[in-house]
Amino acid sequence: MDHARAPLLEALGEYHRLDRYGFTPPGHRQGRGVDERVRGILGADAFRSDVVSNSGLDDRKASGGYLAQAEELMADAVGADYAFFSTCGSSLSVKAAMLAVVGAGSEGLLVGRDSHKSIVAGLIFAGVQPRWITPRWDAELHLSHPPSPEAVRETWERYPDAAAALVVSPSPYGTCANISGIAEVCHERGKPLIIDEAWGAHLPFHDELPTWAMDAGADVCVVSVHKMGAGFEQGSVFHLRGDLVDRIRLSECADLLMTTSPNVLVYAALDGWRRQMVERGNELLTAALRLSETLRDTIGRMPGLRVLGDELLGREASDDLDRLQILIDVSELGVSGYQCADWLREHRRVDVGLSDHRRVLATISIADDAATGQRLVEALAAFTRAAPDLPTPNPIRLPHPQELELETVMSPRDAFFGRVETVAVDRAVGRLAAEQITPYPPGIPVVVPGERINAAILEYLKTGVGAGMVVPDAADPAIETIRVVAE
């Protein structure tokens, strides 16, 4: 296929050249109606290219087929059979994949318990009973590694009639599962494997990166191009290979969830990123990997900072690691990752994507270079000097791995949509959760609707909030009260 083409971008360029004008949405009419104060911040070009998809970029019949062509090129670029664009993020894409594999009377879905909150939302929408695959909890580092093939096999043996398996890889920390081993376990049973690879859009384009899910045998792979690619926020693609998942059903499930007013800017950026990766991806990612190596070495030699790498790998840990994700432990400085993230933002105007009780994560992309890398180095160096003057962080009661494994009593859907009541946190022990409670980032729910709440989890959440943890999806982010199933 001709990967020098970018059908959606070309159509948008033609739209401008022809000076089209639509008496259609969007009502701002390519920026003509936008308040000048808004235009002054967002820029005129953003509005100029915000056009309606049908009866705008394309005709009312979509006879130009620009989106279909762009999706075909994307699939060809990464070796998938089909690719589907989403302007609603991987949160939509993974829900569509889940709906496509479960049917009426399904015996549930095998799901890694370290899954993102969007997957739990999919369980609620679909009315699916999760059959949790236990991740590998690291009691020393206090993080979870993706589940092993052995753990997936054991879960299949307990729930042989489940519809499919869904695993997150890479994790928000950059650690990766043994996808080929997990795919083999699933395919022995003729069951599909869905990989939520939101953090792995770049993986198909460089040999030094972890193996891309499709190349490792996954049937459906969901990627967020806005995370590690060069797309707009909400730009996502889900890929399909093989015949274990019905293509038409997958497309129809996506259509059920998708907006009928997709953002052409998001579509066009996905199209342009694919072309860039095919033409220059290896070169750009090589430069990013070399920069990351240098930064890892430099940051790792700073007093009080520890860059995590090989200790994340091993038989009882993760199978591989995306080394563009620089995970930095700051605990030797006597501070928390929350304090580090807040200090970097306030004093150095530098943001990090993930922070927890002892770590921050800096993500390197193809956009970074020596200048941006030096900005990160200088900001962290300044933080190490400032850390001794920061207050001692409030302690967090970290649960034992077994305490994190809550008992599932009801389906997430029944618990979420059933009768609920709000109780004080000290009265929630032993009650069934009616909401999900998710420290964010990374966005992995600690409590899922339908699970029986224990004291250790509540203490973890309360002390975590006191130390700077954010739980934005809880009805009460201060964790003074909890929504539970009414008795």
Tab-separated table of C-alpha atoms in Angstrom:
chain	number	residue	atom	x	y	z
A	1	MET	CA	0.000	0.000	0.000
A	2	ASP	CA	1.078	3.580	-0.586
A	3	HIS	CA	2.029	4.794	2.889
A	4	ALA	CA	3.094	8.171	1.552
A	5	ARG	CA	-0.609	8.918	1.447
A	6	ALA	CA	-2.701	10.225	4.327
A	7	PRO	CA	-6.285	10.143	3.006
A	8	LEU	CA	-7.918	12.044	5.852
A	9	LEU	CA	-5.279	14.767	5.881
A	10	GLU	CA	-5.439	15.058	2.107
A	11	ALA	CA	-9.226	15.379	2.227
A	12	LEU	CA	-8.949	18.106	4.849
A	13	GLY	CA	-6.418	19.956	2.710
A	14	GLU	CA	-8.772	19.694	-0.265
A	15	TYR	CA	-11.643	20.977	1.880
A	16	HIS	CA	-9.637	24.122	2.579
A	17	ARG	CA	-8.468	24.544	-1.006
A	18	LEU	CA	-12.026	24.362	-2.307
A	19	ASP	CA	-13.103	26.942	0.270
A	20	ARG	CA	-16.113	24.880	1.277
A	21	TYR	CA	-18.682	26.417	3.597
A	22	GLY	CA	-21.199	24.331	5.507
A	23	PHE	CA	-24.559	25.364	6.878
A	24	THR	CA	-24.050	22.419	9.211
A	25	PRO	CA	-22.417	21.803	12.539
A	26	PRO	CA	-20.082	22.846	14.011
A	27	GLY	CA	-21.816	26.107	14.717
A	28	HIS	CA	-18.611	28.119	15.020
A	29	ARG	CA	-18.255	27.855	11.180
A	30	GLN	CA	-14.515	27.200	11.077
A	31	GLY	CA	-13.902	29.772	13.789
A	32	ARG	CA	-15.933	32.650	12.393
A	33	GLY	CA	-18.231	32.684	15.409
A	34	VAL	CA	-15.657	32.044	18.083
A	35	ASP	CA	-15.052	34.692	20.728
A	36	GLU	CA	-11.734	36.379	19.981
A	37	ARG	CA	-10.549	35.670	23.525
A	38	VAL	CA	-11.067	31.962	22.920
A	39	ARG	CA	-9.438	32.119	19.501
A	40	GLY	CA	-6.502	33.987	20.996
A	41	ILE	CA	-5.684	31.038	23.261
A	42	LEU	CA	-6.744	28.038	21.171
A	43	GLY	CA	-5.658	29.473	17.832
A	44	ALA	CA	-7.596	30.016	14.627
A	45	ASP	CA	-6.256	26.891	12.900
A	46	ALA	CA	-7.808	24.535	15.453
A	47	PHE	CA	-11.259	25.848	14.597
A	48	ARG	CA	-10.521	26.096	10.873
A	49	SER	CA	-9.916	22.340	10.702
A	50	ASP	CA	-12.790	21.371	12.986
A	51	VAL	CA	-15.260	20.303	10.304
A	52	VAL	CA	-18.097	17.805	10.256
A	53	SER	CA	-17.174	14.384	8.890
A	54	ASN	CA	-20.093	13.631	6.570
A	55	SER	CA	-21.619	16.448	4.517
A	56	GLY	CA	-18.358	18.248	5.177
A	57	LEU	CA	-15.019	16.504	4.895
A	58	ASP	CA	-16.793	13.819	2.863
A	59	ASP	CA	-20.213	13.868	1.191
A	60	ARG	CA	-23.358	12.625	2.899
A	61	LYS	CA	-22.768	9.088	1.562
A	62	ALA	CA	-19.111	9.023	2.679
A	63	SER	CA	-18.364	8.036	-0.910
A	64	GLY	CA	-14.811	9.333	-0.661
A	65	GLY	CA	-14.066	6.549	1.788
A	66	TYR	CA	-11.332	8.572	3.474
A	67	LEU	CA	-11.748	6.988	6.885
A	68	ALA	CA	-11.889	3.464	5.459
A	69	GLN	CA	-8.714	4.082	3.460
A	70	ALA	CA	-6.914	5.497	6.484
A	71	GLU	CA	-7.911	2.489	8.585
A	72	GLU	CA	-6.704	0.086	5.892
A	73	LEU	CA	-3.345	1.849	5.786
A	74	MET	CA	-3.081	1.688	9.577
A	75	ALA	CA	-3.792	-2.045	9.610
A	76	ASP	CA	-1.207	-2.626	6.894
A	77	ALA	CA	1.392	-0.539	8.717
A	78	VAL	CA	1.262	-2.697	11.846
A	79	GLY	CA	0.397	-6.068	10.344
A	80	ALA	CA	-3.179	-6.316	11.583
A	81	ASP	CA	-6.087	-7.600	9.523
A	82	TYR	CA	-8.265	-4.624	10.400
A	83	ALA	CA	-7.930	-1.336	12.251
A	84	PHE	CA	-10.684	0.876	13.634
A	85	PHE	CA	-10.229	4.530	14.595
A	86	SER	CA	-11.802	5.965	17.732
A	87	THR	CA	-12.104	9.603	18.744
A	88	CYS	CA	-13.271	8.615	22.230
A	89	GLY	CA	-10.000	7.182	23.493
A	90	SER	CA	-9.053	3.620	24.340
A	91	SER	CA	-11.699	3.757	27.051
A	92	LEU	CA	-14.234	3.309	24.246
A	93	SER	CA	-12.081	0.913	22.238
A	94	VAL	CA	-11.616	-1.572	25.056
A	95	LYS	CA	-15.335	-1.495	25.891
A	96	ALA	CA	-16.164	-2.273	22.257
A	97	ALA	CA	-13.758	-5.221	22.305
A	98	MET	CA	-15.315	-6.551	25.510
A	99	LEU	CA	-18.849	-6.259	24.148
A	100	ALA	CA	-17.800	-8.006	20.937
A	101	VAL	CA	-16.617	-11.173	22.669
A	102	VAL	CA	-19.313	-11.632	25.308
A	103	GLY	CA	-22.853	-12.615	24.500
A	104	ALA	CA	-26.099	-13.334	26.244
A	105	GLY	CA	-25.603	-15.987	28.893
A	106	SER	CA	-21.826	-15.541	28.877
A	107	GLU	CA	-19.973	-17.193	31.737
A	108	GLY	CA	-17.869	-14.100	32.240
A	109	LEU	CA	-14.586	-12.685	31.062
A	110	LEU	CA	-11.102	-13.405	32.367
A	111	VAL	CA	-9.697	-10.018	33.384
A	112	GLY	CA	-6.426	-9.002	34.996
A	113	ARG	CA	-7.206	-7.464	38.390
A	114	ASP	CA	-4.690	-4.717	37.600
A	115	SER	CA	-6.949	-3.448	34.804
A	116	HIS	CA	-7.725	0.189	34.110
A	117	LYS	CA	-10.997	1.716	35.331
A	118	SER	CA	-12.288	1.842	31.748
A	119	ILE	CA	-12.321	-1.973	31.728
A	120	VAL	CA	-14.358	-2.034	34.925
A	121	ALA	CA	-16.738	0.397	33.247
A	122	GLY	CA	-17.007	-2.102	30.377
A	123	LEU	CA	-17.911	-4.842	32.840
A	124	ILE	CA	-20.684	-2.637	34.195
A	125	PHE	CA	-22.024	-1.728	30.743
A	126	ALA	CA	-21.948	-5.304	29.458
A	127	GLY	CA	-23.260	-6.893	32.632
A	128	VAL	CA	-20.285	-9.254	32.571
A	129	GLN	CA	-19.014	-11.142	35.579
A	130	PRO	CA	-15.253	-10.644	35.916
A	131	ARG	CA	-13.172	-13.750	36.480
A	132	TRP	CA	-10.156	-12.069	37.992
A	133	ILE	CA	-6.651	-13.104	36.970
A	134	THR	CA	-4.361	-12.400	39.885
A	135	PRO	CA	-1.429	-10.164	38.945
A	136	ARG	CA	1.975	-10.671	40.493
A	137	TRP	CA	2.188	-8.338	43.484
A	138	ASP	CA	5.657	-7.064	44.321
A	139	ALA	CA	5.679	-6.772	48.114
A	140	GLU	CA	9.018	-4.943	48.102
A	141	LEU	CA	8.299	-2.335	45.442
A	142	HIS	CA	4.556	-2.210	46.220
A	143	LEU	CA	3.373	-2.411	42.644
A	144	SER	CA	1.724	-5.078	40.508
A	145	HIS	CA	3.282	-6.874	37.554
A	146	PRO	CA	1.130	-8.167	34.692
A	147	PRO	CA	-0.229	-11.701	35.158
A	148	SER	CA	1.800	-14.673	34.001
A	149	PRO	CA	0.711	-17.339	31.494
A	150	GLU	CA	0.518	-19.756	34.430
A	151	ALA	CA	-1.912	-17.463	36.255
A	152	VAL	CA	-4.040	-17.190	33.115
A	153	ARG	CA	-4.028	-20.984	32.707
A	154	GLU	CA	-5.122	-21.474	36.316
A	155	THR	CA	-7.968	-18.998	35.834
A	156	TRP	CA	-9.104	-20.754	32.641
A	157	GLU	CA	-9.154	-24.032	34.544
A	158	ARG	CA	-11.486	-22.501	37.136
A	159	TYR	CA	-13.697	-20.793	34.533
A	160	PRO	CA	-13.434	-22.826	31.299
A	161	ASP	CA	-16.642	-21.357	29.844
A	162	ALA	CA	-15.544	-17.724	30.051
A	163	ALA	CA	-15.770	-15.874	26.746
A	164	ALA	CA	-12.222	-14.480	26.450
A	165	ALA	CA	-9.267	-13.113	28.382
A	166	LEU	CA	-8.316	-9.452	28.733
A	167	VAL	CA	-4.878	-8.362	29.962
A	168	VAL	CA	-3.276	-4.919	30.288
A	169	SER	CA	0.251	-4.678	28.847
A	170	PRO	CA	2.282	-2.489	29.138
A	171	SER	CA	1.223	-1.502	32.619
A	172	PRO	CA	1.218	2.191	33.558
A	173	TYR	CA	4.736	1.575	34.909
A	174	GLY	CA	5.985	0.350	31.512
A	175	THR	CA	6.168	-3.329	32.490
A	176	CYS	CA	4.950	-5.908	29.984
A	177	ALA	CA	3.323	-9.334	30.107
A	178	ASN	CA	4.465	-12.484	28.346
A	179	ILE	CA	1.788	-12.006	25.717
A	180	SER	CA	2.900	-14.866	23.471
A	181	GLY	CA	2.663	-17.289	26.390
A	182	ILE	CA	-0.752	-15.957	27.418
A	183	ALA	CA	-2.014	-16.088	23.808
A	184	GLU	CA	-0.926	-19.716	23.535
A	185	VAL	CA	-2.854	-20.588	26.697
A	186	CYS	CA	-5.991	-18.874	25.359
A	187	HIS	CA	-5.760	-20.332	21.866
A	188	GLU	CA	-5.388	-23.876	23.228
A	189	ARG	CA	-9.006	-23.413	24.274
A	190	GLY	CA	-10.068	-21.619	21.111
A	191	LYS	CA	-10.662	-18.436	23.112
A	192	PRO	CA	-9.602	-14.931	22.065
A	193	LEU	CA	-7.117	-12.702	23.871
A	194	ILE	CA	-7.682	-8.948	24.127
A	195	ILE	CA	-4.700	-6.812	25.051
A	196	ASP	CA	-5.282	-3.333	26.433
A	197	GLU	CA	-2.057	-1.891	25.057
A	198	ALA	CA	-3.011	1.731	25.577
A	199	TRP	CA	0.614	2.582	26.404
A	200	GLY	CA	2.030	0.662	23.439
A	201	ALA	CA	1.065	2.428	20.218
A	202	HIS	CA	4.753	2.813	19.320
A	203	LEU	CA	5.718	-0.822	19.881
A	204	PRO	CA	5.235	-2.086	16.282
A	205	PHE	CA	7.791	0.361	14.930
A	206	HIS	CA	11.081	-0.583	16.634
A	207	ASP	CA	12.813	-3.894	17.365
A	208	GLU	CA	14.295	-2.694	20.677
A	209	LEU	CA	10.847	-2.131	22.142
A	210	PRO	CA	8.738	-4.886	23.711
A	211	THR	CA	6.938	-7.146	21.248
A	212	TRP	CA	3.707	-5.657	19.974
A	213	ALA	CA	0.613	-7.572	21.046
A	214	MET	CA	-0.487	-8.519	17.539
A	215	ASP	CA	2.926	-9.959	16.738
A	216	ALA	CA	2.755	-11.927	20.003
A	217	GLY	CA	-0.549	-13.575	19.058
A	218	ALA	CA	-3.255	-11.304	20.492
A	219	ASP	CA	-6.594	-11.273	18.681
A	220	VAL	CA	-7.589	-7.697	19.539
A	221	CYS	CA	-5.195	-4.961	20.558
A	222	VAL	CA	-6.233	-1.508	21.774
A	223	VAL	CA	-3.739	1.379	21.596
A	224	SER	CA	-3.898	5.039	22.610
A	225	VAL	CA	-1.986	7.000	20.015
A	226	HIS	CA	-2.121	10.115	22.184
A	227	LYS	CA	-0.072	8.407	24.915
A	228	MET	CA	3.115	7.229	23.186
A	229	GLY	CA	2.385	8.380	19.645
A	230	ALA	CA	1.797	11.793	18.145
A	231	GLY	CA	-1.975	12.077	18.080
A	232	PHE	CA	-4.458	14.324	19.808
A	233	GLU	CA	-5.927	13.363	23.165
A	234	GLN	CA	-8.715	10.776	22.689
A	235	GLY	CA	-7.080	9.357	19.565
A	236	SER	CA	-7.216	5.557	19.764
A	237	VAL	CA	-7.033	2.591	17.412
A	238	PHE	CA	-8.133	-0.964	17.998
A	239	HIS	CA	-6.694	-3.696	15.808
A	240	LEU	CA	-8.032	-7.129	14.905
A	241	ARG	CA	-6.279	-10.236	13.638
A	242	GLY	CA	-7.590	-13.737	12.999
A	243	ASP	CA	-11.117	-15.117	13.154
A	244	LEU	CA	-11.745	-15.663	16.865
A	245	VAL	CA	-13.449	-12.263	17.108
A	246	ASP	CA	-16.140	-11.366	14.584
A	247	ARG	CA	-15.066	-8.244	12.678
A	248	ILE	CA	-18.589	-7.074	11.952
A	249	ARG	CA	-19.678	-7.561	15.552
A	250	LEU	CA	-16.624	-5.640	16.753
A	251	SER	CA	-17.439	-2.783	14.392
A	252	GLU	CA	-21.088	-2.774	15.443
A	253	CYS	CA	-20.188	-2.725	19.128
A	254	ALA	CA	-17.900	0.230	18.510
A	255	ASP	CA	-20.733	1.961	16.666
A	256	LEU	CA	-23.010	1.485	19.688
A	257	LEU	CA	-20.551	3.422	21.841
A	258	MET	CA	-19.018	5.825	19.342
A	259	THR	CA	-20.083	9.418	18.935
A	260	THR	CA	-21.983	10.237	15.762
A	261	SER	CA	-19.982	13.463	15.590
A	262	PRO	CA	-16.354	12.290	15.426
A	263	ASN	CA	-13.665	14.931	15.572
A	264	VAL	CA	-11.944	15.146	12.194
A	265	LEU	CA	-8.861	16.659	13.842
A	266	VAL	CA	-8.406	13.483	15.890
A	267	TYR	CA	-8.941	11.237	12.859
A	268	ALA	CA	-6.513	13.228	10.702
A	269	ALA	CA	-3.806	13.169	13.372
A	270	LEU	CA	-4.068	9.361	13.601
A	271	ASP	CA	-3.682	9.183	9.845
A	272	GLY	CA	-0.663	11.475	9.812
A	273	TRP	CA	1.028	9.653	12.701
A	274	ARG	CA	0.775	6.335	10.846
A	275	ARG	CA	2.491	7.846	7.824
A	276	GLN	CA	5.210	9.359	10.010
A	277	MET	CA	5.872	6.038	11.736
A	278	VAL	CA	6.094	4.067	8.501
A	279	GLU	CA	8.463	6.602	6.963
A	280	ARG	CA	10.574	7.591	9.977
A	281	GLY	CA	9.442	5.594	12.993
A	282	ASN	CA	12.601	3.530	13.388
A	283	GLU	CA	14.793	6.627	13.184
A	284	LEU	CA	12.680	8.663	15.596
A	285	LEU	CA	12.313	5.869	18.126
A	286	THR	CA	16.028	5.072	17.993
A	287	ALA	CA	16.748	8.671	18.960
A	288	ALA	CA	14.166	8.503	21.772
A	289	LEU	CA	15.641	5.249	23.110
A	290	ARG	CA	19.183	6.644	23.095
A	291	LEU	CA	17.962	9.761	24.904
A	292	SER	CA	16.162	7.622	27.460
A	293	GLU	CA	19.338	5.584	28.074
A	294	THR	CA	21.284	8.759	28.754
A	295	LEU	CA	18.614	10.147	31.055
A	296	ARG	CA	18.312	6.884	32.963
A	297	ASP	CA	22.035	6.898	33.620
A	298	THR	CA	22.172	10.587	34.565
A	299	ILE	CA	19.135	10.511	36.845
A	300	GLY	CA	20.215	7.242	38.422
A	301	ARG	CA	23.479	8.862	39.584
A	302	MET	CA	21.675	11.690	41.396
A	303	PRO	CA	21.764	11.372	45.186
A	304	GLY	CA	18.566	9.903	46.561
A	305	LEU	CA	17.087	8.922	43.197
A	306	ARG	CA	16.793	5.360	41.949
A	307	VAL	CA	15.797	4.590	38.359
A	308	LEU	CA	14.039	1.231	38.189
A	309	GLY	CA	14.951	-1.126	35.377
A	310	ASP	CA	16.121	-4.721	35.552
A	311	GLU	CA	14.650	-5.199	39.035
A	312	LEU	CA	11.224	-4.996	37.375
A	313	LEU	CA	11.997	-8.049	35.246
A	314	GLY	CA	12.200	-11.754	36.035
A	315	ARG	CA	10.243	-14.955	36.346
A	316	GLU	CA	8.151	-13.641	39.219
A	317	ALA	CA	7.962	-10.129	37.813
A	318	SER	CA	7.398	-8.714	34.343
A	319	ASP	CA	8.450	-10.242	31.048
A	320	ASP	CA	9.728	-7.054	29.411
A	321	LEU	CA	10.039	-3.320	29.974
A	322	ASP	CA	9.462	-0.264	27.805
A	323	ARG	CA	12.574	1.719	28.620
A	324	LEU	CA	11.027	4.931	27.314
A	325	GLN	CA	9.162	4.921	30.637
A	326	ILE	CA	11.588	6.238	33.267
A	327	LEU	CA	10.310	5.136	36.666
A	328	ILE	CA	12.090	7.019	39.463
A	329	ASP	CA	11.970	6.037	43.131
A	330	VAL	CA	12.376	9.095	45.374
A	331	SER	CA	11.833	7.419	48.735
A	332	GLU	CA	15.515	7.634	49.764
A	333	LEU	CA	15.028	11.408	49.934
A	334	GLY	CA	12.435	10.919	52.662
A	335	VAL	CA	9.623	12.238	50.485
A	336	SER	CA	6.720	10.773	48.515
A	337	GLY	CA	6.157	10.671	44.789
A	338	TYR	CA	3.133	12.918	45.331
A	339	GLN	CA	5.375	15.584	46.875
A	340	CYS	CA	7.884	15.245	44.069
A	341	ALA	CA	5.220	15.652	41.370
A	342	ASP	CA	3.696	18.683	43.086
A	343	TRP	CA	7.100	20.329	43.656
A	344	LEU	CA	8.217	19.817	40.048
A	345	ARG	CA	5.005	21.361	38.757
A	346	GLU	CA	5.043	24.339	41.129
A	347	HIS	CA	8.737	25.205	41.095
A	348	ARG	CA	10.014	23.970	37.732
A	349	ARG	CA	6.869	23.948	35.571
A	350	VAL	CA	7.542	20.287	34.794
A	351	ASP	CA	4.733	17.709	34.922
A	352	VAL	CA	5.083	13.959	35.341
A	353	GLY	CA	2.344	11.572	34.318
A	354	LEU	CA	2.314	9.165	37.233
A	355	SER	CA	3.099	9.554	40.893
A	356	ASP	CA	2.530	7.263	43.843
A	357	HIS	CA	3.672	6.960	47.435
A	358	ARG	CA	7.342	6.602	46.430
A	359	ARG	CA	7.758	7.074	42.667
A	360	VAL	CA	7.249	9.377	39.715
A	361	LEU	CA	7.254	8.402	36.053
A	362	ALA	CA	8.711	10.463	33.206
A	363	THR	CA	7.693	9.314	29.725
A	364	ILE	CA	10.055	9.935	26.805
A	365	SER	CA	8.550	10.210	23.328
A	366	ILE	CA	9.712	10.893	19.788
A	367	ALA	CA	9.148	14.599	20.501
A	368	ASP	CA	11.832	14.770	23.172
A	369	ASP	CA	15.432	15.773	22.554
A	370	ALA	CA	18.543	16.864	24.437
A	371	ALA	CA	16.914	20.161	25.430
A	372	THR	CA	13.782	18.652	26.961
A	373	GLY	CA	15.871	15.910	28.552
A	374	GLN	CA	18.105	18.507	30.157
A	375	ARG	CA	15.043	20.285	31.507
A	376	LEU	CA	13.992	17.073	33.238
A	377	VAL	CA	17.490	16.519	34.632
A	378	GLU	CA	17.754	20.063	35.974
A	379	ALA	CA	14.285	19.889	37.520
A	380	LEU	CA	15.057	16.623	39.308
A	381	ALA	CA	18.441	17.884	40.451
A	382	ALA	CA	16.768	20.952	41.945
A	383	PHE	CA	14.242	18.714	43.654
A	384	THR	CA	16.958	16.631	45.321
A	385	ARG	CA	18.348	19.865	46.794
A	386	ALA	CA	14.924	21.009	47.970
A	387	ALA	CA	13.761	17.656	49.352
A	388	PRO	CA	15.388	17.978	52.813
A	389	ASP	CA	13.263	21.056	53.521
A	390	LEU	CA	9.973	19.375	52.586
A	391	PRO	CA	7.737	18.120	55.391
A	392	THR	CA	7.875	14.455	56.251
A	393	PRO	CA	5.100	12.797	54.236
A	394	ASN	CA	2.149	11.343	56.037
A	395	PRO	CA	2.557	7.564	56.294
A	396	ILE	CA	0.480	5.276	54.071
A	397	ARG	CA	-0.709	1.925	55.342
A	398	LEU	CA	0.184	-0.340	52.407
A	399	PRO	CA	-1.914	-3.519	52.307
A	400	HIS	CA	-0.423	-6.985	52.067
A	401	PRO	CA	-0.989	-8.438	48.577
A	402	GLN	CA	-3.617	-10.856	49.922
A	403	GLU	CA	-5.534	-7.949	51.429
A	404	LEU	CA	-5.805	-6.393	47.978
A	405	GLU	CA	-7.700	-9.425	46.660
A	406	LEU	CA	-11.246	-8.521	47.597
A	407	GLU	CA	-14.026	-11.088	47.394
A	408	THR	CA	-16.372	-10.609	44.421
A	409	VAL	CA	-19.936	-11.218	45.615
A	410	MET	CA	-22.125	-9.466	43.016
A	411	SER	CA	-21.617	-8.564	39.386
A	412	PRO	CA	-20.281	-5.018	38.944
A	413	ARG	CA	-23.423	-4.103	36.990
A	414	ASP	CA	-25.867	-5.314	39.645
A	415	ALA	CA	-23.927	-3.574	42.395
A	416	PHE	CA	-23.572	-0.314	40.481
A	417	PHE	CA	-27.169	-0.037	39.260
A	418	GLY	CA	-28.866	-1.577	42.292
A	419	ARG	CA	-30.122	0.159	45.415
A	420	VAL	CA	-27.260	1.936	47.161
A	421	GLU	CA	-26.666	3.802	50.363
A	422	THR	CA	-23.874	6.030	51.598
A	423	VAL	CA	-22.204	5.049	54.834
A	424	ALA	CA	-19.375	6.459	56.902
A	425	VAL	CA	-16.067	4.868	56.012
A	426	ASP	CA	-15.758	3.169	59.403
A	427	ARG	CA	-19.085	1.422	58.758
A	428	ALA	CA	-18.159	0.186	55.299
A	429	VAL	CA	-16.084	-2.823	56.381
A	430	GLY	CA	-17.777	-5.997	55.182
A	431	ARG	CA	-20.199	-4.128	52.911
A	432	LEU	CA	-20.424	-4.574	49.142
A	433	ALA	CA	-19.085	-1.642	47.155
A	434	ALA	CA	-21.497	0.140	44.825
A	435	GLU	CA	-18.836	2.371	43.268
A	436	GLN	CA	-15.330	1.969	41.994
A	437	ILE	CA	-12.580	3.751	43.885
A	438	THR	CA	-9.510	4.470	41.835
A	439	PRO	CA	-6.254	6.202	42.742
A	440	TYR	CA	-5.449	8.238	39.637
A	441	PRO	CA	-3.021	7.990	38.038
A	442	PRO	CA	-2.477	5.156	37.227
A	443	GLY	CA	-6.243	4.548	37.178
A	444	ILE	CA	-6.398	0.973	38.504
A	445	PRO	CA	-9.421	0.526	40.786
A	446	VAL	CA	-8.654	-0.577	44.332
A	447	VAL	CA	-12.348	-1.275	44.868
A	448	VAL	CA	-14.739	-2.533	42.175
A	449	PRO	CA	-18.548	-2.538	42.496
A	450	GLY	CA	-19.712	-5.864	43.883
A	451	GLU	CA	-16.581	-6.519	45.958
A	452	ARG	CA	-16.641	-6.916	49.724
A	453	ILE	CA	-14.701	-4.077	51.331
A	454	ASN	CA	-12.134	-4.905	53.991
A	455	ALA	CA	-10.525	-2.758	56.677
A	456	ALA	CA	-7.059	-2.855	55.106
A	457	ILE	CA	-8.281	-1.320	51.843
A	458	LEU	CA	-10.123	1.459	53.644
A	459	GLU	CA	-7.086	2.252	55.768
A	460	TYR	CA	-4.939	2.317	52.640
A	461	LEU	CA	-7.304	4.735	50.919
A	462	LYS	CA	-7.727	6.995	53.945
A	463	THR	CA	-4.007	7.205	54.672
A	464	GLY	CA	-3.284	7.528	50.946
A	465	VAL	CA	-5.577	10.537	50.578
A	466	GLY	CA	-3.931	12.033	53.640
A	467	ALA	CA	-0.549	11.635	51.962
A	468	GLY	CA	-1.589	13.187	48.664
A	469	MET	CA	-3.316	10.379	46.741
A	470	VAL	CA	-6.133	11.491	44.425
A	471	VAL	CA	-9.270	9.335	43.954
A	472	PRO	CA	-11.389	11.433	41.570
A	473	ASP	CA	-14.029	8.846	40.694
A	474	ALA	CA	-15.161	8.229	44.263
A	475	ALA	CA	-18.428	9.908	45.203
A	476	ASP	CA	-16.518	11.294	48.184
A	477	PRO	CA	-12.897	11.898	47.094
A	478	ALA	CA	-11.957	12.537	50.726
A	479	ILE	CA	-13.004	8.921	51.510
A	480	GLU	CA	-15.061	10.005	54.504
A	481	THR	CA	-18.005	8.053	53.112
A	482	ILE	CA	-18.464	5.119	50.715
A	483	ARG	CA	-21.368	4.142	48.462
A	484	VAL	CA	-22.369	0.551	49.213
A	485	VAL	CA	-25.115	-1.850	48.174
A	486	ALA	CA	-28.181	-1.251	50.289
A	487	GLU	CA	-29.068	-4.031	52.719
